[in-house]
mmCIF file of C-alpha atoms in Angstrom:
data_model
loop_
_atom_site.group_PDB
_atom_site.id
_atom_site.type_symbol
_atom_site.label_atom_id
_atom_site.label_comp_id
_atom_site.label_asym_id
_atom_site.label_seq_id
_atom_site.Cartn_x
_atom_site.Cartn_y
_atom_site.Cartn_z
ATOM 1 C CA MET A 14 63.815 -19.801 -69.037
ATOM 2 C CA THR A 15 62.742 -23.188 -69.740
ATOM 3 C CA LEU A 16 60.841 -24.097 -72.801
ATOM 4 C CA GLN A 17 57.749 -24.487 -71.267
ATOM 5 C CA TRP A 18 57.848 -21.004 -69.713
ATOM 6 C CA VAL A 19 59.088 -19.503 -73.008
ATOM 7 C CA ALA A 20 55.987 -20.952 -74.533
ATOM 8 C CA VAL A 21 53.751 -19.599 -71.721
ATOM 9 C CA ALA A 22 55.346 -16.102 -72.020
ATOM 10 C CA SER A 23 54.934 -16.019 -75.716
ATOM 11 C CA PHE A 24 51.194 -17.106 -75.305
ATOM 12 C CA LEU A 25 50.949 -14.240 -72.677
ATOM 13 C CA TYR A 26 52.200 -11.695 -75.270
ATOM 14 C CA ALA A 27 49.907 -13.094 -77.962
ATOM 15 C CA GLU A 28 46.955 -12.547 -75.658
ATOM 16 C CA ILE A 29 47.924 -9.076 -74.738
ATOM 17 C CA GLY A 30 48.201 -8.193 -78.533
ATOM 18 C CA PHE A 31 44.815 -9.726 -79.373
ATOM 19 C CA VAL A 32 43.385 -7.724 -76.465
ATOM 20 C CA LEU A 33 44.770 -4.622 -77.807
ATOM 21 C CA PHE A 34 43.574 -5.485 -81.232
ATOM 22 C CA LEU A 35 39.977 -5.899 -80.021
ATOM 23 C CA CYS A 36 40.250 -2.530 -78.044
ATOM 24 C CA LEU A 37 40.838 -0.687 -81.320
ATOM 25 C CA PRO A 38 38.279 2.103 -81.509
ATOM 26 C CA PHE A 39 37.992 2.128 -85.279
ATOM 27 C CA ILE A 40 36.757 -1.407 -85.628
ATOM 28 C CA SER A 41 33.122 -1.567 -84.717
ATOM 29 C CA PRO A 42 31.399 -4.526 -82.671
ATOM 30 C CA ARG A 43 29.334 -5.313 -85.854
ATOM 31 C CA ARG A 44 32.547 -5.745 -88.071
ATOM 32 C CA TRP A 45 33.960 -8.077 -85.315
ATOM 33 C CA LEU A 46 30.800 -10.155 -85.403
ATOM 34 C CA LYS A 47 31.254 -10.596 -89.180
ATOM 35 C CA VAL A 48 34.775 -11.879 -88.352
ATOM 36 C CA PHE A 49 33.540 -14.398 -85.765
ATOM 37 C CA ASN A 50 30.918 -15.562 -88.101
ATOM 38 C CA PHE A 51 33.355 -16.855 -90.834
ATOM 39 C CA ARG A 52 32.654 -20.237 -92.029
ATOM 40 C CA LEU A 53 36.283 -21.285 -90.887
ATOM 41 C CA TRP A 54 35.253 -20.682 -87.246
ATOM 42 C CA GLU A 55 31.944 -22.636 -87.803
ATOM 43 C CA LYS A 56 34.123 -25.555 -88.842
ATOM 44 C CA ILE A 57 36.245 -25.579 -85.712
ATOM 45 C CA ALA A 58 33.556 -24.519 -83.444
ATOM 46 C CA SER A 59 33.071 -28.120 -82.256
ATOM 47 C CA TYR A 60 36.812 -28.224 -81.074
ATOM 48 C CA TRP A 61 36.801 -24.775 -79.547
ATOM 49 C CA ASN A 62 35.358 -25.533 -76.187
ATOM 50 C CA ARG A 63 37.642 -28.620 -75.738
ATOM 51 C CA ALA A 64 40.761 -26.490 -76.668
ATOM 52 C CA PHE A 65 39.586 -23.786 -74.406
ATOM 53 C CA LEU A 66 39.227 -26.171 -71.382
ATOM 54 C CA THR A 67 42.624 -27.845 -72.214
ATOM 55 C CA ILE A 68 44.487 -24.485 -72.118
ATOM 56 C CA ILE A 69 42.868 -23.692 -68.995
ATOM 57 C CA ILE A 70 43.835 -27.014 -67.363
ATOM 58 C CA VAL A 71 47.467 -26.543 -68.675
ATOM 59 C CA LEU A 72 47.735 -22.916 -67.344
ATOM 60 C CA VAL A 73 46.125 -23.924 -63.927
ATOM 61 C CA VAL A 74 48.744 -26.809 -63.717
ATOM 62 C CA LEU A 75 51.659 -24.295 -64.463
ATOM 63 C CA PHE A 76 50.339 -21.914 -61.984
ATOM 64 C CA PHE A 77 50.185 -24.405 -59.146
ATOM 65 C CA ASP A 78 53.703 -25.451 -60.199
ATOM 66 C CA ALA A 79 54.889 -21.955 -59.933
ATOM 67 C CA ILE A 80 53.341 -21.526 -56.497
ATOM 68 C CA ARG A 81 55.048 -24.844 -55.330
ATOM 69 C CA GLU A 82 58.357 -23.515 -56.637
ATOM 70 C CA VAL A 83 57.786 -20.060 -54.843
ATOM 71 C CA ARG A 84 57.116 -21.890 -51.549
ATOM 72 C CA LYS A 85 60.076 -24.216 -52.052
ATOM 73 C CA TYR A 86 62.633 -21.527 -52.670
ATOM 74 C CA SER A 87 61.019 -19.117 -49.981
ATOM 75 C CA MET A 88 62.785 -21.463 -47.513
ATOM 76 C CA SER A 89 65.934 -19.797 -48.597
ATOM 77 C CA GLN A 90 65.051 -17.183 -46.002
ATOM 78 C CA THR A 91 65.704 -19.837 -43.374
ATOM 79 C CA ILE A 92 69.561 -19.936 -44.090
ATOM 80 C CA GLY A 93 69.947 -17.139 -41.696
ATOM 81 C CA LYS A 94 73.224 -17.881 -39.692
ATOM 82 C CA ASN A 95 74.974 -19.617 -42.757
ATOM 83 C CA GLU A 96 74.617 -16.604 -45.025
ATOM 84 C CA LYS A 97 78.288 -15.695 -44.384
ATOM 85 C CA MET A 98 79.393 -19.269 -44.863
ATOM 86 C CA LEU A 99 77.423 -19.932 -47.990
ATOM 87 C CA PRO A 100 76.944 -16.413 -49.964
ATOM 88 C CA ASN A 101 76.839 -18.080 -53.364
ATOM 89 C CA MET A 102 74.148 -20.585 -52.275
ATOM 90 C CA TYR A 103 72.143 -17.712 -50.776
ATOM 91 C CA ASP A 104 72.237 -15.833 -53.954
ATOM 92 C CA HIS A 105 71.565 -18.697 -56.086
ATOM 93 C CA LEU A 106 68.330 -19.398 -54.029
ATOM 94 C CA ASN A 107 67.198 -15.856 -54.171
ATOM 95 C CA MET A 108 67.693 -16.005 -57.962
ATOM 96 C CA LYS A 109 65.624 -19.259 -58.101
ATOM 97 C CA LEU A 110 62.996 -17.633 -55.857
ATOM 98 C CA PHE A 111 62.675 -14.591 -58.111
ATOM 99 C CA ARG A 112 62.318 -16.767 -61.446
ATOM 100 C CA ALA A 113 59.684 -18.752 -59.480
ATOM 101 C CA GLN A 114 57.783 -15.684 -58.655
ATOM 102 C CA ARG A 115 58.173 -14.412 -62.229
ATOM 103 C CA ASN A 116 56.780 -17.690 -63.593
ATOM 104 C CA LEU A 117 54.077 -17.467 -61.266
ATOM 105 C CA TYR A 118 53.016 -13.940 -62.548
ATOM 106 C CA ILE A 119 53.299 -15.146 -66.073
ATOM 107 C CA SER A 120 51.228 -18.148 -65.725
ATOM 108 C CA GLY A 121 48.591 -16.174 -63.495
ATOM 109 C CA PHE A 122 48.253 -13.413 -65.962
ATOM 110 C CA SER A 123 48.021 -15.896 -68.828
ATOM 111 C CA LEU A 124 45.281 -17.717 -67.170
ATOM 112 C CA PHE A 125 43.485 -14.415 -66.243
ATOM 113 C CA LEU A 126 43.717 -13.020 -69.811
ATOM 114 C CA TRP A 127 42.614 -16.197 -71.379
ATOM 115 C CA LEU A 128 39.130 -15.911 -69.377
ATOM 116 C CA VAL A 129 39.071 -12.182 -70.115
ATOM 117 C CA LEU A 130 39.405 -12.821 -73.816
ATOM 118 C CA ARG A 131 36.545 -15.313 -74.014
ATOM 119 C CA ARG A 132 34.244 -12.817 -72.130
ATOM 120 C CA MET A 133 35.247 -9.942 -74.397
ATOM 121 C CA ILE A 134 34.609 -11.931 -77.502
ATOM 122 C CA THR A 135 31.191 -12.779 -75.853
ATOM 123 C CA LEU A 136 30.304 -9.191 -74.953
ATOM 124 C CA ILE A 137 31.561 -7.837 -78.342
ATOM 125 C CA SER A 138 29.137 -10.288 -79.960
ATOM 126 C CA GLU A 139 26.188 -9.563 -77.827
ATOM 127 C CA LEU A 140 26.741 -5.767 -78.214
ATOM 128 C CA ALA A 141 26.836 -6.208 -82.149
ATOM 129 C CA ILE A 142 23.584 -8.142 -82.068
ATOM 130 C CA ALA A 143 22.025 -5.643 -79.749
ATOM 131 C CA MET A 144 23.209 -2.736 -82.127
ATOM 132 C CA GLY A 145 21.629 -4.686 -85.243
ATOM 133 C CA GLU A 146 18.331 -5.204 -83.362
ATOM 134 C CA ASN A 147 18.391 -1.555 -82.287
ATOM 135 C CA GLN A 148 18.682 -0.437 -85.805
ATOM 136 C CA ALA A 149 16.041 -2.570 -87.040
ATOM 137 C CA LEU A 150 13.662 -1.331 -84.233
ATOM 138 C CA GLN A 151 14.487 2.191 -85.228
ATOM 139 C CA VAL A 152 13.714 1.659 -88.820
ATOM 140 C CA GLN A 153 10.409 -0.038 -87.968
ATOM 141 C CA THR A 154 9.540 2.847 -85.759
ATOM 142 C CA ASP A 155 10.296 5.353 -88.429
ATOM 143 C CA ASN A 156 8.070 3.435 -90.761
ATOM 144 C CA THR A 157 5.393 3.323 -88.307
ATOM 145 C CA ASN A 158 5.597 7.131 -87.666
ATOM 146 C CA ASN A 159 5.503 7.805 -91.328
ATOM 147 C CA ALA A 160 2.417 5.579 -91.691
ATOM 148 C CA ALA A 161 0.527 7.168 -88.867
ATOM 149 C CA LYS A 162 1.319 10.710 -90.253
ATOM 150 C CA ARG A 163 0.065 9.536 -93.694
ATOM 151 C CA TYR A 164 -3.196 8.155 -92.384
ATOM 152 C CA MET A 165 -3.680 11.287 -90.290
ATOM 153 C CA GLU A 166 -3.251 13.377 -93.400
ATOM 154 C CA GLU A 167 -5.753 11.403 -95.174
ATOM 155 C CA ASN A 168 -8.180 11.391 -92.349
ATOM 156 C CA GLU A 169 -8.096 15.296 -92.330
ATOM 157 C CA GLU A 170 -8.633 15.233 -96.278
ATOM 158 C CA LEU A 171 -11.437 12.912 -95.739
ATOM 159 C CA LYS A 172 -13.065 15.172 -93.095
ATOM 160 C CA LYS A 173 -12.754 18.077 -95.399
ATOM 161 C CA ALA A 174 -14.335 16.091 -98.194
ATOM 162 C CA LEU A 175 -17.018 15.026 -95.835
ATOM 163 C CA ASN A 176 -18.040 18.616 -94.879
ATOM 164 C CA ARG A 177 -18.184 19.417 -98.637
ATOM 165 C CA GLY A 178 -19.817 16.030 -99.899
ATOM 166 C CA LYS A 179 -23.324 15.615 -100.677
ATOM 167 C CA ASP A 180 -26.009 13.884 -98.521
ATOM 168 C CA ASP A 181 -25.697 10.579 -100.526
ATOM 169 C CA GLY A 182 -21.914 10.192 -99.943
ATOM 170 C CA ILE A 183 -21.973 11.063 -96.230
ATOM 171 C CA LYS A 184 -22.573 7.539 -94.893
ATOM 172 C CA LYS A 185 -19.746 6.075 -97.035
ATOM 173 C CA LEU A 186 -17.376 8.720 -96.091
ATOM 174 C CA GLU A 187 -18.205 8.177 -92.383
ATOM 175 C CA GLU A 188 -17.434 4.447 -92.901
ATOM 176 C CA GLU A 189 -13.952 5.321 -94.407
ATOM 177 C CA ASN A 190 -13.432 7.613 -91.745
ATOM 178 C CA ASN A 191 -14.169 5.139 -89.105
ATOM 179 C CA GLN A 192 -12.022 2.614 -90.611
ATOM 180 C CA LEU A 193 -9.247 5.077 -90.702
ATOM 181 C CA ILE A 194 -9.581 6.030 -86.995
ATOM 182 C CA LYS A 195 -9.414 2.271 -86.223
ATOM 183 C CA GLU A 196 -6.261 1.859 -88.183
ATOM 184 C CA ILE A 197 -4.655 4.818 -86.658
ATOM 185 C CA LYS A 198 -5.461 3.488 -83.140
ATOM 186 C CA ASP A 199 -3.987 0.162 -84.239
ATOM 187 C CA LEU A 200 -0.834 1.940 -85.564
ATOM 188 C CA LYS A 201 -0.524 3.812 -82.280
ATOM 189 C CA VAL A 202 -0.656 0.611 -80.237
ATOM 190 C CA GLU A 203 2.051 -0.906 -82.638
ATOM 191 C CA LEU A 204 4.120 2.297 -82.238
ATOM 192 C CA LYS A 205 3.940 1.996 -78.459
ATOM 193 C CA LYS A 206 5.142 -1.667 -78.501
ATOM 194 C CA THR A 207 7.914 -0.825 -80.892
ATOM 195 C CA THR A 208 9.063 2.231 -78.827
ATOM 196 C CA GLU A 209 9.065 0.075 -75.636
ATOM 197 C CA ALA A 210 11.138 -2.783 -77.360
ATOM 198 C CA LEU A 211 13.516 0.109 -78.534
ATOM 199 C CA GLU A 212 14.090 1.465 -75.045
ATOM 200 C CA LYS A 213 14.696 -1.981 -73.798
ATOM 201 C CA SER A 214 17.262 -2.606 -76.414
ATOM 202 C CA LYS A 215 19.106 0.558 -75.627
ATOM 203 C CA ILE A 216 19.182 -0.241 -71.938
ATOM 204 C CA GLU A 217 20.634 -3.816 -72.679
ATOM 205 C CA MET A 218 23.080 -2.188 -75.063
ATOM 206 C CA ALA A 219 24.244 0.368 -72.450
ATOM 207 C CA SER A 220 24.698 -2.419 -69.842
ATOM 208 C CA ILE A 221 26.769 -4.544 -72.232
ATOM 209 C CA LYS A 222 28.955 -1.448 -73.126
ATOM 210 C CA LYS A 223 29.432 -0.763 -69.435
ATOM 211 C CA GLN A 224 30.774 -4.236 -68.941
ATOM 212 C CA TYR A 225 33.010 -3.974 -71.854
ATOM 213 C CA ASP A 226 34.416 -0.685 -70.542
ATOM 214 C CA GLY A 227 35.035 -2.232 -67.088
ATOM 215 C CA LEU A 228 36.922 -5.276 -68.769
ATOM 216 C CA THR A 229 39.098 -2.669 -70.662
ATOM 217 C CA ARG A 230 39.990 -0.671 -67.515
ATOM 218 C CA GLU A 231 40.829 -3.920 -65.781
ATOM 219 C CA TYR A 232 43.091 -4.912 -68.679
ATOM 220 C CA ASP A 233 44.759 -1.525 -68.597
ATOM 221 C CA ARG A 234 45.524 -2.056 -64.856
ATOM 222 C CA LEU A 235 46.816 -5.562 -65.364
ATOM 223 C CA LEU A 236 49.025 -4.389 -68.408
ATOM 224 C CA GLN A 237 50.643 -1.834 -66.193
ATOM 225 C CA GLU A 238 51.431 -4.559 -63.523
ATOM 226 C CA HIS A 239 52.896 -6.636 -66.169
ATOM 227 C CA ASP A 240 55.109 -3.987 -67.606
ATOM 228 C CA LYS A 241 56.588 -3.393 -64.042
ATOM 229 C CA MET A 242 57.276 -7.126 -63.656
ATOM 230 C CA GLN A 243 58.809 -7.291 -66.989
ATOM 231 C CA SER A 244 61.141 -4.539 -66.224
ATOM 232 C CA LEU A 245 61.988 -6.443 -62.992
ATOM 233 C CA VAL A 246 62.669 -9.701 -65.037
ATOM 234 C CA ASP A 247 64.915 -7.780 -67.464
ATOM 235 C CA THR A 248 67.008 -6.073 -64.746
ATOM 236 C CA THR A 249 67.488 -9.515 -62.903
ATOM 237 C CA ASP A 250 68.450 -11.390 -66.098
ATOM 238 C CA LYS A 251 70.983 -8.710 -66.856
ATOM 239 C CA LYS A 252 72.505 -8.982 -63.420
ATOM 240 C CA SER A 253 72.426 -12.946 -63.572
ATOM 241 C CA ASN A 254 74.277 -12.758 -66.963
#
């Protein structure tokens, strides 16, 4: 392999390793979000988009170059009648064709995994944010429920005191009771809004998790194909040596 394809293959293996690292189950999305929010990343964030586009352009150029090589050496099939006359040349062209196809797969998978990596990082960040919002909404809902229960208990106590109270305190107790009823109604409205927001957040988080699982399954399939191609490459290299 030439130096450029060794670099592309190394880049592909690095991508595979990073994707596997992102798929580790014991590292939660919220921990990944903390890693993504390091100050170091903030300093290089302005250069990230440029580097991302530059790598895409390089991989696309190499991908089309590999396609050109595959088409070029596919012409070896036109030797036909001269196979017996030039057996060494025929084998050499077939070897060149195989290496061009190998380079095509390497550049293609590198380009695809580069796009997948960015999408996975985006989905993990969105999932972590949704989990944080969901937890905050859950705490707010619990606090609202506790406040509503406390006001209802106070309302019951006031009703009992109202029944036992004297005539001169009935009016005051009624005013306090009406105020508590109004506060309870307001709390119920707030609880309803908070519950709706919590359900919406759960739906969004489930959708993001579904997309993340889909990317994981697609990656596993691509990894199996890559292992098959790698075994073919190793076999061919052994034969050529």
